[in-house]
Amino acid sequence: MPQIPNITLNDGRTIPQLGYGVFKVAPAETERAVSEALETGYRHIDTAAIYGNEEGVGAAIAASGIPRDELFVTTKLWNDRHDGDEPDAAIAESLEKLGLDRVDLYLVHWPTPAKDNYVHAWEKLIGIRERGLATSIGVSNFLVPHLEKIVAATGVVPVVDQIELHPAHQQRTVTEWAAAHDIRIEAWGPLGQGKYDLFGVPVVAEAASAHGVTPAQAVIRWHLQKGHIVFPKSVRRERLQENIDVLGFTLTDAELAAIDALDHTDGSGRVSSHPDEVN
Ligand code: NAD
């Protein structure tokens, strides 16, 4: 089994740096896909209430026989459940679907700034953690103003910010703020969601060829060496294997710098939604 490195979070817990994400994995396909991921050696699964596949994740975990403390499971609070006691109901529903009595990490999925209730949602997650329903808590798609607001209001710093991050969209403003505040970065869409020809970019292809790996492996390796937590998604067993088989080579400083230079620093490399516009 691959020895995936652990990253230590600001609450002293650890998270496997490489996992498996199940966005857009159809509910009927999820148990099989997650079972194959667990067989391949993945121990960190990233899901969300809105993905509609928590039951499949739970079924695969239950069938695996893997001890609970060897698994790391993340789910997320959806945007229409920030108000009142809705977050308490939402985590209860997620746990029931997952067949778990706690998740390892619970995230506020998007700030939804037009509703402006994410501070309340964050306060609720603090309570959820205190009750042991989530071991660690964090946020997703939070930009610096959103992070500043929740930390100023509560004094509780999220353990992670899960943001769209790949070579064309490196989010330096957020990542620098996060580093200064001991927040780890989880890179979603680490392969650009297949929405642009990342693998055909010459410096990516050259780095891959220099190490005898695929362009996808070179990009995942770039994330790991940058310190990002990643969970690329595929429903194909051979790609599950390929995406975890990234520990036997190291990109050189020059290769890292060449991929760093692919960033569209004006933000134009974003392939999905801007956090201020998801409401
Ligand atoms: P991704 O960058 O992981 O891209 C997935 C696509 O890349 C797949 O559909 C597949 O076509 C392709 N791919 C995967 N492995 C490949 C390989 N070895 N070779 C060639 N192509 C390959 O995008 P994603 O799924 O959006 O992101 C990963 C995870 O991040 C998600 O599954 C989810 O868990 C999380 N996520 C979170 C948010 C959020 O708002 N918090 C949003 C999107 C995704």
PDB file of C-alpha atoms and ligand atoms in Angstrom:
ATOM      1  CA  MET A   1       0.000   0.000   0.000  1.00  0.00           C
ATOM      2  CA  PRO A   2       1.310   3.493  -0.794  1.00  0.00           C
ATOM      3  CA  GLN A   3       2.587   5.460   2.200  1.00  0.00           C
ATOM      4  CA  ILE A   4       0.649   8.687   1.764  1.00  0.00           C
ATOM      5  CA  PRO A   5       2.129  11.548   3.817  1.00  0.00           C
ATOM      6  CA  ASN A   6       0.079  13.071   6.627  1.00  0.00           C
ATOM      7  CA  ILE A   7      -0.320  16.823   7.041  1.00  0.00           C
ATOM      8  CA  THR A   8      -0.729  18.207  10.561  1.00  0.00           C
ATOM      9  CA  LEU A   9      -3.620  20.631  10.986  1.00  0.00           C
ATOM     10  CA  ASN A  10      -3.686  23.641  13.317  1.00  0.00           C
ATOM     11  CA  ASP A  11      -5.774  21.682  15.840  1.00  0.00           C
ATOM     12  CA  GLY A  12      -3.093  18.978  16.105  1.00  0.00           C
ATOM     13  CA  ARG A  13      -5.016  16.407  14.027  1.00  0.00           C
ATOM     14  CA  THR A  14      -3.570  14.884  10.886  1.00  0.00           C
ATOM     15  CA  ILE A  15      -5.025  14.399   7.408  1.00  0.00           C
ATOM     16  CA  PRO A  16      -3.736  12.173   4.575  1.00  0.00           C
ATOM     17  CA  GLN A  17      -2.389  14.629   2.009  1.00  0.00           C
ATOM     18  CA  LEU A  18      -3.794  12.666  -0.927  1.00  0.00           C
ATOM     19  CA  GLY A  19      -7.375  11.462  -1.028  1.00  0.00           C
ATOM     20  CA  TYR A  20     -10.269  10.694  -3.324  1.00  0.00           C
ATOM     21  CA  GLY A  21     -12.987  13.252  -4.137  1.00  0.00           C
ATOM     22  CA  VAL A  22     -16.458  12.205  -5.264  1.00  0.00           C
ATOM     23  CA  PHE A  23     -17.940  15.370  -6.827  1.00  0.00           C
ATOM     24  CA  LYS A  24     -20.157  14.284  -9.760  1.00  0.00           C
ATOM     25  CA  VAL A  25     -19.784  10.592  -8.957  1.00  0.00           C
ATOM     26  CA  ALA A  26     -23.334   9.354  -9.565  1.00  0.00           C
ATOM     27  CA  PRO A  27     -25.049   8.033  -6.425  1.00  0.00           C
ATOM     28  CA  ALA A  28     -25.544   4.592  -8.026  1.00  0.00           C
ATOM     29  CA  GLU A  29     -21.860   4.397  -8.892  1.00  0.00           C
ATOM     30  CA  THR A  30     -20.426   5.745  -5.651  1.00  0.00           C
ATOM     31  CA  GLU A  31     -20.235   2.572  -3.563  1.00  0.00           C
ATOM     32  CA  ARG A  32     -18.274   0.800  -6.314  1.00  0.00           C
ATOM     33  CA  ALA A  33     -15.983   3.762  -6.979  1.00  0.00           C
ATOM     34  CA  VAL A  34     -15.221   4.385  -3.288  1.00  0.00           C
ATOM     35  CA  SER A  35     -14.729   0.650  -2.684  1.00  0.00           C
ATOM     36  CA  GLU A  36     -12.174   0.590  -5.514  1.00  0.00           C
ATOM     37  CA  ALA A  37     -10.487   3.681  -4.098  1.00  0.00           C
ATOM     38  CA  LEU A  38     -10.219   2.026  -0.668  1.00  0.00           C
ATOM     39  CA  GLU A  39      -8.862  -1.164  -2.265  1.00  0.00           C
ATOM     40  CA  THR A  40      -6.313   0.955  -4.158  1.00  0.00           C
ATOM     41  CA  GLY A  41      -5.080   2.417  -0.875  1.00  0.00           C
ATOM     42  CA  TYR A  42      -6.921   5.718  -0.507  1.00  0.00           C
ATOM     43  CA  ARG A  43      -7.938   6.429   3.102  1.00  0.00           C
ATOM     44  CA  HIS A  44      -9.223   9.987   2.736  1.00  0.00           C
ATOM     45  CA  ILE A  45     -12.611  10.555   1.078  1.00  0.00           C
ATOM     46  CA  ASP A  46     -13.985  14.021   0.264  1.00  0.00           C
ATOM     47  CA  THR A  47     -17.755  14.250  -0.225  1.00  0.00           C
ATOM     48  CA  ALA A  48     -20.498  16.837   0.423  1.00  0.00           C
ATOM     49  CA  ALA A  49     -24.201  16.816   1.178  1.00  0.00           C
ATOM     50  CA  ILE A  50     -24.913  18.451  -2.197  1.00  0.00           C
ATOM     51  CA  TYR A  51     -23.132  15.648  -4.090  1.00  0.00           C
ATOM     52  CA  GLY A  52     -26.036  13.373  -3.152  1.00  0.00           C
ATOM     53  CA  ASN A  53     -23.698  10.408  -2.706  1.00  0.00           C
ATOM     54  CA  GLU A  54     -22.966  10.270   1.035  1.00  0.00           C
ATOM     55  CA  GLU A  55     -24.949   7.004   1.288  1.00  0.00           C
ATOM     56  CA  GLY A  56     -22.713   5.361  -1.309  1.00  0.00           C
ATOM     57  CA  VAL A  57     -19.611   6.577   0.523  1.00  0.00           C
ATOM     58  CA  GLY A  58     -21.013   5.160   3.766  1.00  0.00           C
ATOM     59  CA  ALA A  59     -21.883   1.822   2.147  1.00  0.00           C
ATOM     60  CA  ALA A  60     -18.347   1.450   0.789  1.00  0.00           C
ATOM     61  CA  ILE A  61     -16.832   2.306   4.172  1.00  0.00           C
ATOM     62  CA  ALA A  62     -19.083  -0.183   5.953  1.00  0.00           C
ATOM     63  CA  ALA A  63     -18.282  -2.939   3.450  1.00  0.00           C
ATOM     64  CA  SER A  64     -14.533  -2.290   3.569  1.00  0.00           C
ATOM     65  CA  GLY A  65     -13.922  -3.504   7.100  1.00  0.00           C
ATOM     66  CA  ILE A  66     -11.227  -0.832   7.436  1.00  0.00           C
ATOM     67  CA  PRO A  67     -11.012   0.390  11.062  1.00  0.00           C
ATOM     68  CA  ARG A  68     -12.690   3.779  11.443  1.00  0.00           C
ATOM     69  CA  ASP A  69      -9.569   5.427  12.845  1.00  0.00           C
ATOM     70  CA  GLU A  70      -7.660   4.560   9.651  1.00  0.00           C
ATOM     71  CA  LEU A  71     -10.111   6.556   7.522  1.00  0.00           C
ATOM     72  CA  PHE A  72     -10.485  10.300   7.060  1.00  0.00           C
ATOM     73  CA  VAL A  73     -13.927  11.421   5.886  1.00  0.00           C
ATOM     74  CA  THR A  74     -14.887  14.987   4.955  1.00  0.00           C
ATOM     75  CA  THR A  75     -18.362  16.286   4.190  1.00  0.00           C
ATOM     76  CA  LYS A  76     -19.767  19.788   3.771  1.00  0.00           C
ATOM     77  CA  LEU A  77     -22.675  21.989   4.862  1.00  0.00           C
ATOM     78  CA  TRP A  78     -24.688  23.131   1.839  1.00  0.00           C
ATOM     79  CA  ASN A  79     -25.479  26.783   1.144  1.00  0.00           C
ATOM     80  CA  ASP A  80     -29.184  26.717   1.970  1.00  0.00           C
ATOM     81  CA  ARG A  81     -28.549  25.477   5.508  1.00  0.00           C
ATOM     82  CA  HIS A  82     -26.554  28.276   7.134  1.00  0.00           C
ATOM     83  CA  ASP A  83     -29.473  29.697   9.137  1.00  0.00           C
ATOM     84  CA  GLY A  84     -30.816  28.977  12.615  1.00  0.00           C
ATOM     85  CA  ASP A  85     -30.374  25.383  13.719  1.00  0.00           C
ATOM     86  CA  GLU A  86     -30.160  24.099  10.130  1.00  0.00           C
ATOM     87  CA  PRO A  87     -26.447  23.231  10.423  1.00  0.00           C
ATOM     88  CA  ASP A  88     -27.250  20.902  13.361  1.00  0.00           C
ATOM     89  CA  ALA A  89     -29.925  19.154  11.301  1.00  0.00           C
ATOM     90  CA  ALA A  90     -27.619  18.985   8.277  1.00  0.00           C
ATOM     91  CA  ILE A  91     -24.739  17.286  10.098  1.00  0.00           C
ATOM     92  CA  ALA A  92     -27.166  14.791  11.654  1.00  0.00           C
ATOM     93  CA  GLU A  93     -28.488  13.911   8.194  1.00  0.00           C
ATOM     94  CA  SER A  94     -24.998  13.609   6.719  1.00  0.00           C
ATOM     95  CA  LEU A  95     -23.848  11.325   9.549  1.00  0.00           C
ATOM     96  CA  GLU A  96     -26.901   9.142   9.135  1.00  0.00           C
ATOM     97  CA  LYS A  97     -26.275   8.784   5.381  1.00  0.00           C
ATOM     98  CA  LEU A  98     -22.589   8.100   5.937  1.00  0.00           C
ATOM     99  CA  GLY A  99     -23.364   5.598   8.696  1.00  0.00           C
ATOM    100  CA  LEU A 100     -20.864   7.342  10.964  1.00  0.00           C
ATOM    101  CA  ASP A 101     -21.059   8.904  14.403  1.00  0.00           C
ATOM    102  CA  ARG A 102     -18.568  11.617  13.454  1.00  0.00           C
ATOM    103  CA  VAL A 103     -16.796  12.981  10.400  1.00  0.00           C
ATOM    104  CA  ASP A 104     -13.117  13.837  10.499  1.00  0.00           C
ATOM    105  CA  LEU A 105     -13.677  17.190   8.832  1.00  0.00           C
ATOM    106  CA  TYR A 106     -16.806  19.298   8.324  1.00  0.00           C
ATOM    107  CA  LEU A 107     -16.676  22.322   6.026  1.00  0.00           C
ATOM    108  CA  VAL A 108     -18.872  25.321   5.273  1.00  0.00           C
ATOM    109  CA  HIS A 109     -19.113  24.614   1.534  1.00  0.00           C
ATOM    110  CA  TRP A 110     -19.361  28.220   0.214  1.00  0.00           C
ATOM    111  CA  PRO A 111     -19.576  31.556   2.037  1.00  0.00           C
ATOM    112  CA  THR A 112     -22.671  32.678   0.031  1.00  0.00           C
ATOM    113  CA  PRO A 113     -21.865  36.302   0.891  1.00  0.00           C
ATOM    114  CA  ALA A 114     -25.143  37.698  -0.471  1.00  0.00           C
ATOM    115  CA  LYS A 115     -26.941  35.841   2.326  1.00  0.00           C
ATOM    116  CA  ASP A 116     -24.257  37.001   4.756  1.00  0.00           C
ATOM    117  CA  ASN A 117     -24.887  34.309   7.349  1.00  0.00           C
ATOM    118  CA  TYR A 118     -21.618  32.410   7.136  1.00  0.00           C
ATOM    119  CA  VAL A 119     -20.430  33.723  10.507  1.00  0.00           C
ATOM    120  CA  HIS A 120     -23.462  32.063  12.093  1.00  0.00           C
ATOM    121  CA  ALA A 121     -22.777  28.871  10.120  1.00  0.00           C
ATOM    122  CA  TRP A 122     -19.188  28.933  11.379  1.00  0.00           C
ATOM    123  CA  GLU A 123     -20.372  29.398  14.990  1.00  0.00           C
ATOM    124  CA  LYS A 124     -22.600  26.366  14.479  1.00  0.00           C
ATOM    125  CA  LEU A 125     -19.666  24.308  13.196  1.00  0.00           C
ATOM    126  CA  ILE A 126     -17.740  25.229  16.345  1.00  0.00           C
ATOM    127  CA  GLY A 127     -20.614  23.746  18.373  1.00  0.00           C
ATOM    128  CA  ILE A 128     -20.709  20.664  16.124  1.00  0.00           C
ATOM    129  CA  ARG A 129     -17.023  20.120  16.809  1.00  0.00           C
ATOM    130  CA  GLU A 130     -17.517  20.642  20.550  1.00  0.00           C
ATOM    131  CA  ARG A 131     -20.198  17.947  20.517  1.00  0.00           C
ATOM    132  CA  GLY A 132     -17.786  15.530  18.806  1.00  0.00           C
ATOM    133  CA  LEU A 133     -19.786  15.224  15.593  1.00  0.00           C
ATOM    134  CA  ALA A 134     -16.842  16.563  13.595  1.00  0.00           C
ATOM    135  CA  THR A 135     -13.282  16.121  14.793  1.00  0.00           C
ATOM    136  CA  SER A 136     -12.011  19.134  12.820  1.00  0.00           C
ATOM    137  CA  ILE A 137     -13.794  22.026  11.126  1.00  0.00           C
ATOM    138  CA  GLY A 138     -12.920  24.211   8.183  1.00  0.00           C
ATOM    139  CA  VAL A 139     -14.262  26.160   5.252  1.00  0.00           C
ATOM    140  CA  SER A 140     -14.369  25.979   1.479  1.00  0.00           C
ATOM    141  CA  ASN A 141     -14.309  28.684  -1.188  1.00  0.00           C
ATOM    142  CA  PHE A 142     -13.602  31.379   1.413  1.00  0.00           C
ATOM    143  CA  LEU A 143     -11.642  34.393   0.158  1.00  0.00           C
ATOM    144  CA  VAL A 144      -9.597  36.571   2.519  1.00  0.00           C
ATOM    145  CA  PRO A 145     -12.478  38.896   3.558  1.00  0.00           C
ATOM    146  CA  HIS A 146     -14.614  35.868   4.478  1.00  0.00           C
ATOM    147  CA  LEU A 147     -11.772  34.290   6.454  1.00  0.00           C
ATOM    148  CA  GLU A 148     -11.045  37.552   8.252  1.00  0.00           C
ATOM    149  CA  LYS A 149     -14.689  37.916   9.227  1.00  0.00           C
ATOM    150  CA  ILE A 150     -15.143  34.466  10.785  1.00  0.00           C
ATOM    151  CA  VAL A 151     -11.827  34.626  12.650  1.00  0.00           C
ATOM    152  CA  ALA A 152     -12.555  38.143  13.963  1.00  0.00           C
ATOM    153  CA  ALA A 153     -16.038  37.087  15.090  1.00  0.00           C
ATOM    154  CA  THR A 154     -15.117  33.815  16.801  1.00  0.00           C
ATOM    155  CA  GLY A 155     -11.355  33.648  17.327  1.00  0.00           C
ATOM    156  CA  VAL A 156     -11.529  30.135  15.856  1.00  0.00           C
ATOM    157  CA  VAL A 157      -9.298  29.606  12.829  1.00  0.00           C
ATOM    158  CA  PRO A 158     -10.449  26.963  10.305  1.00  0.00           C
ATOM    159  CA  VAL A 159      -8.046  24.054   9.841  1.00  0.00           C
ATOM    160  CA  VAL A 160      -8.368  24.178   6.051  1.00  0.00           C
ATOM    161  CA  ASP A 161      -9.725  26.311   3.236  1.00  0.00           C
ATOM    162  CA  GLN A 162     -10.749  24.087   0.309  1.00  0.00           C
ATOM    163  CA  ILE A 163     -10.473  26.217  -2.842  1.00  0.00           C
ATOM    164  CA  GLU A 164     -10.249  25.815  -6.605  1.00  0.00           C
ATOM    165  CA  LEU A 165      -6.507  25.543  -7.193  1.00  0.00           C
ATOM    166  CA  HIS A 166      -4.514  24.183 -10.141  1.00  0.00           C
ATOM    167  CA  PRO A 167      -1.558  25.474 -12.152  1.00  0.00           C
ATOM    168  CA  ALA A 168      -3.603  28.101 -14.052  1.00  0.00           C
ATOM    169  CA  HIS A 169      -5.350  29.349 -10.894  1.00  0.00           C
ATOM    170  CA  GLN A 170      -3.070  29.362  -7.881  1.00  0.00           C
ATOM    171  CA  GLN A 171      -4.988  31.785  -5.658  1.00  0.00           C
ATOM    172  CA  ARG A 172      -1.893  33.403  -4.169  1.00  0.00           C
ATOM    173  CA  THR A 173      -3.780  36.015  -2.123  1.00  0.00           C
ATOM    174  CA  VAL A 174      -5.730  33.333  -0.270  1.00  0.00           C
ATOM    175  CA  THR A 175      -2.843  30.886   0.036  1.00  0.00           C
ATOM    176  CA  GLU A 176      -0.526  33.547   1.491  1.00  0.00           C
ATOM    177  CA  TRP A 177      -3.149  34.652   4.023  1.00  0.00           C
ATOM    178  CA  ALA A 178      -3.826  31.022   4.909  1.00  0.00           C
ATOM    179  CA  ALA A 179      -0.131  30.265   5.393  1.00  0.00           C
ATOM    180  CA  ALA A 180       0.232  33.280   7.680  1.00  0.00           C
ATOM    181  CA  HIS A 181      -2.702  32.031   9.784  1.00  0.00           C
ATOM    182  CA  ASP A 182      -1.740  28.349   9.927  1.00  0.00           C
ATOM    183  CA  ILE A 183      -4.597  27.243   7.642  1.00  0.00           C
ATOM    184  CA  ARG A 184      -3.854  24.352   5.274  1.00  0.00           C
ATOM    185  CA  ILE A 185      -4.949  24.546   1.644  1.00  0.00           C
ATOM    186  CA  GLU A 186      -7.066  21.835   0.066  1.00  0.00           C
ATOM    187  CA  ALA A 187      -6.904  22.193  -3.727  1.00  0.00           C
ATOM    188  CA  TRP A 188     -10.159  21.275  -5.426  1.00  0.00           C
ATOM    189  CA  GLY A 189     -10.234  20.791  -9.169  1.00  0.00           C
ATOM    190  CA  PRO A 190      -6.531  19.925  -8.860  1.00  0.00           C
ATOM    191  CA  LEU A 191      -6.444  18.773 -12.495  1.00  0.00           C
ATOM    192  CA  GLY A 192      -8.463  21.766 -13.669  1.00  0.00           C
ATOM    193  CA  GLN A 193     -11.554  19.546 -13.814  1.00  0.00           C
ATOM    194  CA  GLY A 194     -10.514  18.541 -17.333  1.00  0.00           C
ATOM    195  CA  LYS A 195     -11.813  21.940 -18.529  1.00  0.00           C
ATOM    196  CA  TYR A 196      -8.620  23.050 -20.263  1.00  0.00           C
ATOM    197  CA  ASP A 197      -5.707  21.204 -21.808  1.00  0.00           C
ATOM    198  CA  LEU A 198      -3.489  21.235 -18.720  1.00  0.00           C
ATOM    199  CA  PHE A 199      -1.833  17.974 -19.713  1.00  0.00           C
ATOM    200  CA  GLY A 200      -0.805  19.357 -23.106  1.00  0.00           C
ATOM    201  CA  VAL A 201       1.033  22.345 -21.613  1.00  0.00           C
ATOM    202  CA  PRO A 202       4.706  21.863 -22.620  1.00  0.00           C
ATOM    203  CA  VAL A 203       6.275  22.310 -19.158  1.00  0.00           C
ATOM    204  CA  VAL A 204       3.814  19.789 -17.694  1.00  0.00           C
ATOM    205  CA  ALA A 205       4.382  17.305 -20.498  1.00  0.00           C
ATOM    206  CA  GLU A 206       8.169  17.771 -20.256  1.00  0.00           C
ATOM    207  CA  ALA A 207       8.233  17.274 -16.476  1.00  0.00           C
ATOM    208  CA  ALA A 208       6.114  14.144 -16.891  1.00  0.00           C
ATOM    209  CA  SER A 209       8.351  12.737 -19.586  1.00  0.00           C
ATOM    210  CA  ALA A 210      11.528  13.508 -17.586  1.00  0.00           C
ATOM    211  CA  HIS A 211      10.230  11.313 -14.740  1.00  0.00           C
ATOM    212  CA  GLY A 212       8.528   8.666 -16.866  1.00  0.00           C
ATOM    213  CA  VAL A 213       5.073   9.528 -15.477  1.00  0.00           C
ATOM    214  CA  THR A 214       1.833  10.871 -16.943  1.00  0.00           C
ATOM    215  CA  PRO A 215       1.035  14.596 -17.022  1.00  0.00           C
ATOM    216  CA  ALA A 216      -1.721  14.004 -14.433  1.00  0.00           C
ATOM    217  CA  GLN A 217       0.836  12.430 -12.098  1.00  0.00           C
ATOM    218  CA  ALA A 218       3.214  15.361 -12.612  1.00  0.00           C
ATOM    219  CA  VAL A 219       0.458  17.825 -11.676  1.00  0.00           C
ATOM    220  CA  ILE A 220      -0.596  15.838  -8.593  1.00  0.00           C
ATOM    221  CA  ARG A 221       3.058  15.656  -7.571  1.00  0.00           C
ATOM    222  CA  TRP A 222       3.344  19.455  -8.019  1.00  0.00           C
ATOM    223  CA  HIS A 223       0.424  19.871  -5.582  1.00  0.00           C
ATOM    224  CA  LEU A 224       2.005  17.549  -3.020  1.00  0.00           C
ATOM    225  CA  GLN A 225       5.356  19.330  -3.193  1.00  0.00           C
ATOM    226  CA  LYS A 226       3.547  22.690  -2.808  1.00  0.00           C
ATOM    227  CA  GLY A 227       2.008  21.341   0.407  1.00  0.00           C
ATOM    228  CA  HIS A 228      -1.555  21.222  -0.882  1.00  0.00           C
ATOM    229  CA  ILE A 229      -3.998  18.549   0.234  1.00  0.00           C
ATOM    230  CA  VAL A 230      -5.554  17.012  -2.922  1.00  0.00           C
ATOM    231  CA  PHE A 231      -8.244  14.493  -3.816  1.00  0.00           C
ATOM    232  CA  PRO A 232      -8.444  14.111  -7.599  1.00  0.00           C
ATOM    233  CA  LYS A 233     -11.561  12.486  -8.900  1.00  0.00           C
ATOM    234  CA  SER A 234     -11.913   9.643 -11.363  1.00  0.00           C
ATOM    235  CA  VAL A 235     -14.343   6.752 -11.599  1.00  0.00           C
ATOM    236  CA  ARG A 236     -11.889   4.608 -13.540  1.00  0.00           C
ATOM    237  CA  ARG A 237      -9.872   2.083 -11.567  1.00  0.00           C
ATOM    238  CA  GLU A 238      -6.736   2.569 -13.653  1.00  0.00           C
ATOM    239  CA  ARG A 239      -6.817   6.314 -13.015  1.00  0.00           C
ATOM    240  CA  LEU A 240      -7.434   5.788  -9.289  1.00  0.00           C
ATOM    241  CA  GLN A 241      -4.229   3.771  -9.344  1.00  0.00           C
ATOM    242  CA  GLU A 242      -2.395   6.314 -11.506  1.00  0.00           C
ATOM    243  CA  ASN A 243      -3.400   9.243  -9.299  1.00  0.00           C
ATOM    244  CA  ILE A 244      -2.114   7.613  -6.116  1.00  0.00           C
ATOM    245  CA  ASP A 245       1.077   6.352  -7.734  1.00  0.00           C
ATOM    246  CA  VAL A 246       2.857   9.700  -7.316  1.00  0.00           C
ATOM    247  CA  LEU A 247       5.192   9.057  -4.409  1.00  0.00           C
ATOM    248  CA  GLY A 248       8.130   7.486  -6.252  1.00  0.00           C
ATOM    249  CA  PHE A 249       9.518  10.595  -7.955  1.00  0.00           C
ATOM    250  CA  THR A 250      10.292  14.204  -7.051  1.00  0.00           C
ATOM    251  CA  LEU A 251       9.961  17.232  -9.317  1.00  0.00           C
ATOM    252  CA  THR A 252      13.054  19.422  -9.437  1.00  0.00           C
ATOM    253  CA  ASP A 253      13.002  23.032  -8.248  1.00  0.00           C
ATOM    254  CA  ALA A 254      13.149  24.120 -11.906  1.00  0.00           C
ATOM    255  CA  GLU A 255      10.150  21.937 -12.816  1.00  0.00           C
ATOM    256  CA  LEU A 256       8.188  23.291  -9.845  1.00  0.00           C
ATOM    257  CA  ALA A 257       9.049  26.861 -10.836  1.00  0.00           C
ATOM    258  CA  ALA A 258       7.997  26.247 -14.448  1.00  0.00           C
ATOM    259  CA  ILE A 259       4.587  24.978 -13.310  1.00  0.00           C
ATOM    260  CA  ASP A 260       4.305  27.859 -10.798  1.00  0.00           C
ATOM    261  CA  ALA A 261       4.761  30.213 -13.759  1.00  0.00           C
ATOM    262  CA  LEU A 262       1.577  28.876 -15.428  1.00  0.00           C
ATOM    263  CA  ASP A 263      -0.553  30.858 -12.958  1.00  0.00           C
ATOM    264  CA  HIS A 264      -2.889  33.453 -14.436  1.00  0.00           C
ATOM    265  CA  THR A 265      -2.248  35.926 -11.643  1.00  0.00           C
ATOM    266  CA  ASP A 266      -5.237  38.045 -12.722  1.00  0.00           C
ATOM    267  CA  GLY A 267      -7.603  35.198 -11.764  1.00  0.00           C
ATOM    268  CA  SER A 268      -8.557  34.437 -15.369  1.00  0.00           C
ATOM    269  CA  GLY A 269      -7.515  30.784 -14.990  1.00  0.00           C
ATOM    270  CA  ARG A 270     -10.535  30.014 -12.807  1.00  0.00           C
ATOM    271  CA  VAL A 271     -12.574  27.190 -14.371  1.00  0.00           C
ATOM    272  CA  SER A 272     -15.516  27.232 -11.958  1.00  0.00           C
ATOM    273  CA  SER A 273     -17.564  29.787 -10.027  1.00  0.00           C
ATOM    274  CA  HIS A 274     -16.279  32.852  -8.191  1.00  0.00           C
ATOM    275  CA  PRO A 275     -17.091  32.514  -4.470  1.00  0.00           C
ATOM    276  CA  ASP A 276     -18.746  35.944  -4.349  1.00  0.00           C
ATOM    277  CA  GLU A 277     -21.177  34.831  -7.055  1.00  0.00           C
ATOM    278  CA  VAL A 278     -22.393  31.542  -5.543  1.00  0.00           C
ATOM    279  CA  ASN A 279     -25.378  32.475  -3.411  1.00  0.00           C
TER     280      ASN A 279
HETATM  281  P1  NAD B   1     -10.381  17.271 -10.859  1.00  0.00           P
HETATM  282  O1  NAD B   1      -9.454  18.390 -11.180  1.00  0.00           O
HETATM  283  O2  NAD B   1      -9.991  16.236  -9.898  1.00  0.00           O
HETATM  284  O3  NAD B   1     -10.744  16.670 -12.274  1.00  0.00           O
HETATM  285  C1  NAD B   1     -11.505  15.514 -12.405  1.00  0.00           C
HETATM  286  C2  NAD B   1     -11.477  15.089 -13.859  1.00  0.00           C
HETATM  287  O4  NAD B   1     -10.126  14.893 -14.276  1.00  0.00           O
HETATM  288  C3  NAD B   1     -12.142  13.728 -14.003  1.00  0.00           C
HETATM  289  O5  NAD B   1     -13.482  13.886 -14.357  1.00  0.00           O
HETATM  290  C4  NAD B   1     -11.344  13.070 -15.100  1.00  0.00           C
HETATM  291  O6  NAD B   1     -11.961  13.348 -16.312  1.00  0.00           O
HETATM  292  C5  NAD B   1     -10.032  13.755 -15.094  1.00  0.00           C
HETATM  293  N1  NAD B   1      -8.957  12.887 -14.574  1.00  0.00           N
HETATM  294  C6  NAD B   1      -8.803  12.391 -13.323  1.00  0.00           C
HETATM  295  N2  NAD B   1      -7.691  11.654 -13.228  1.00  0.00           N
HETATM  296  C7  NAD B   1      -7.119  11.684 -14.446  1.00  0.00           C
HETATM  297  C8  NAD B   1      -5.942  11.116 -14.989  1.00  0.00           C
HETATM  298  N3  NAD B   1      -5.113  10.377 -14.241  1.00  0.00           N
HETATM  299  N4  NAD B   1      -5.661  11.346 -16.293  1.00  0.00           N
HETATM  300  C9  NAD B   1      -6.471  12.090 -17.050  1.00  0.00           C
HETATM  301  N5  NAD B   1      -7.594  12.678 -16.588  1.00  0.00           N
HETATM  302  C10 NAD B   1      -7.920  12.464 -15.303  1.00  0.00           C
HETATM  303  O7  NAD B   1     -11.779  17.959 -10.467  1.00  0.00           O
HETATM  304  P2  NAD B   1     -12.876  17.773  -9.340  1.00  0.00           P
HETATM  305  O8  NAD B   1     -13.438  16.418  -9.297  1.00  0.00           O
HETATM  306  O9  NAD B   1     -13.814  18.885  -9.515  1.00  0.00           O
HETATM  307  O10 NAD B   1     -12.041  18.033  -7.994  1.00  0.00           O
HETATM  308  C11 NAD B   1     -11.612  16.995  -7.124  1.00  0.00           C
HETATM  309  C12 NAD B   1     -12.455  16.968  -5.881  1.00  0.00           C
HETATM  310  O11 NAD B   1     -12.478  18.250  -5.266  1.00  0.00           O
HETATM  311  C13 NAD B   1     -13.938  16.678  -6.128  1.00  0.00           C
HETATM  312  O12 NAD B   1     -14.195  15.337  -6.444  1.00  0.00           O
HETATM  313  C14 NAD B   1     -14.520  17.141  -4.821  1.00  0.00           C
HETATM  314  O13 NAD B   1     -14.287  16.204  -3.800  1.00  0.00           O
HETATM  315  C15 NAD B   1     -13.714  18.408  -4.574  1.00  0.00           C
HETATM  316  N6  NAD B   1     -14.414  19.624  -5.076  1.00  0.00           N
HETATM  317  C16 NAD B   1     -14.809  20.549  -4.165  1.00  0.00           C
HETATM  318  C17 NAD B   1     -15.467  21.685  -4.569  1.00  0.00           C
HETATM  319  C18 NAD B   1     -15.857  22.701  -3.548  1.00  0.00           C
HETATM  320  O14 NAD B   1     -16.610  23.642  -3.878  1.00  0.00           O
HETATM  321  N7  NAD B   1     -15.430  22.584  -2.316  1.00  0.00           N
HETATM  322  C19 NAD B   1     -15.756  21.907  -5.916  1.00  0.00           C
HETATM  323  C20 NAD B   1     -15.348  20.934  -6.838  1.00  0.00           C
HETATM  324  C21 NAD B   1     -14.668  19.817  -6.416  1.00  0.00           C
END
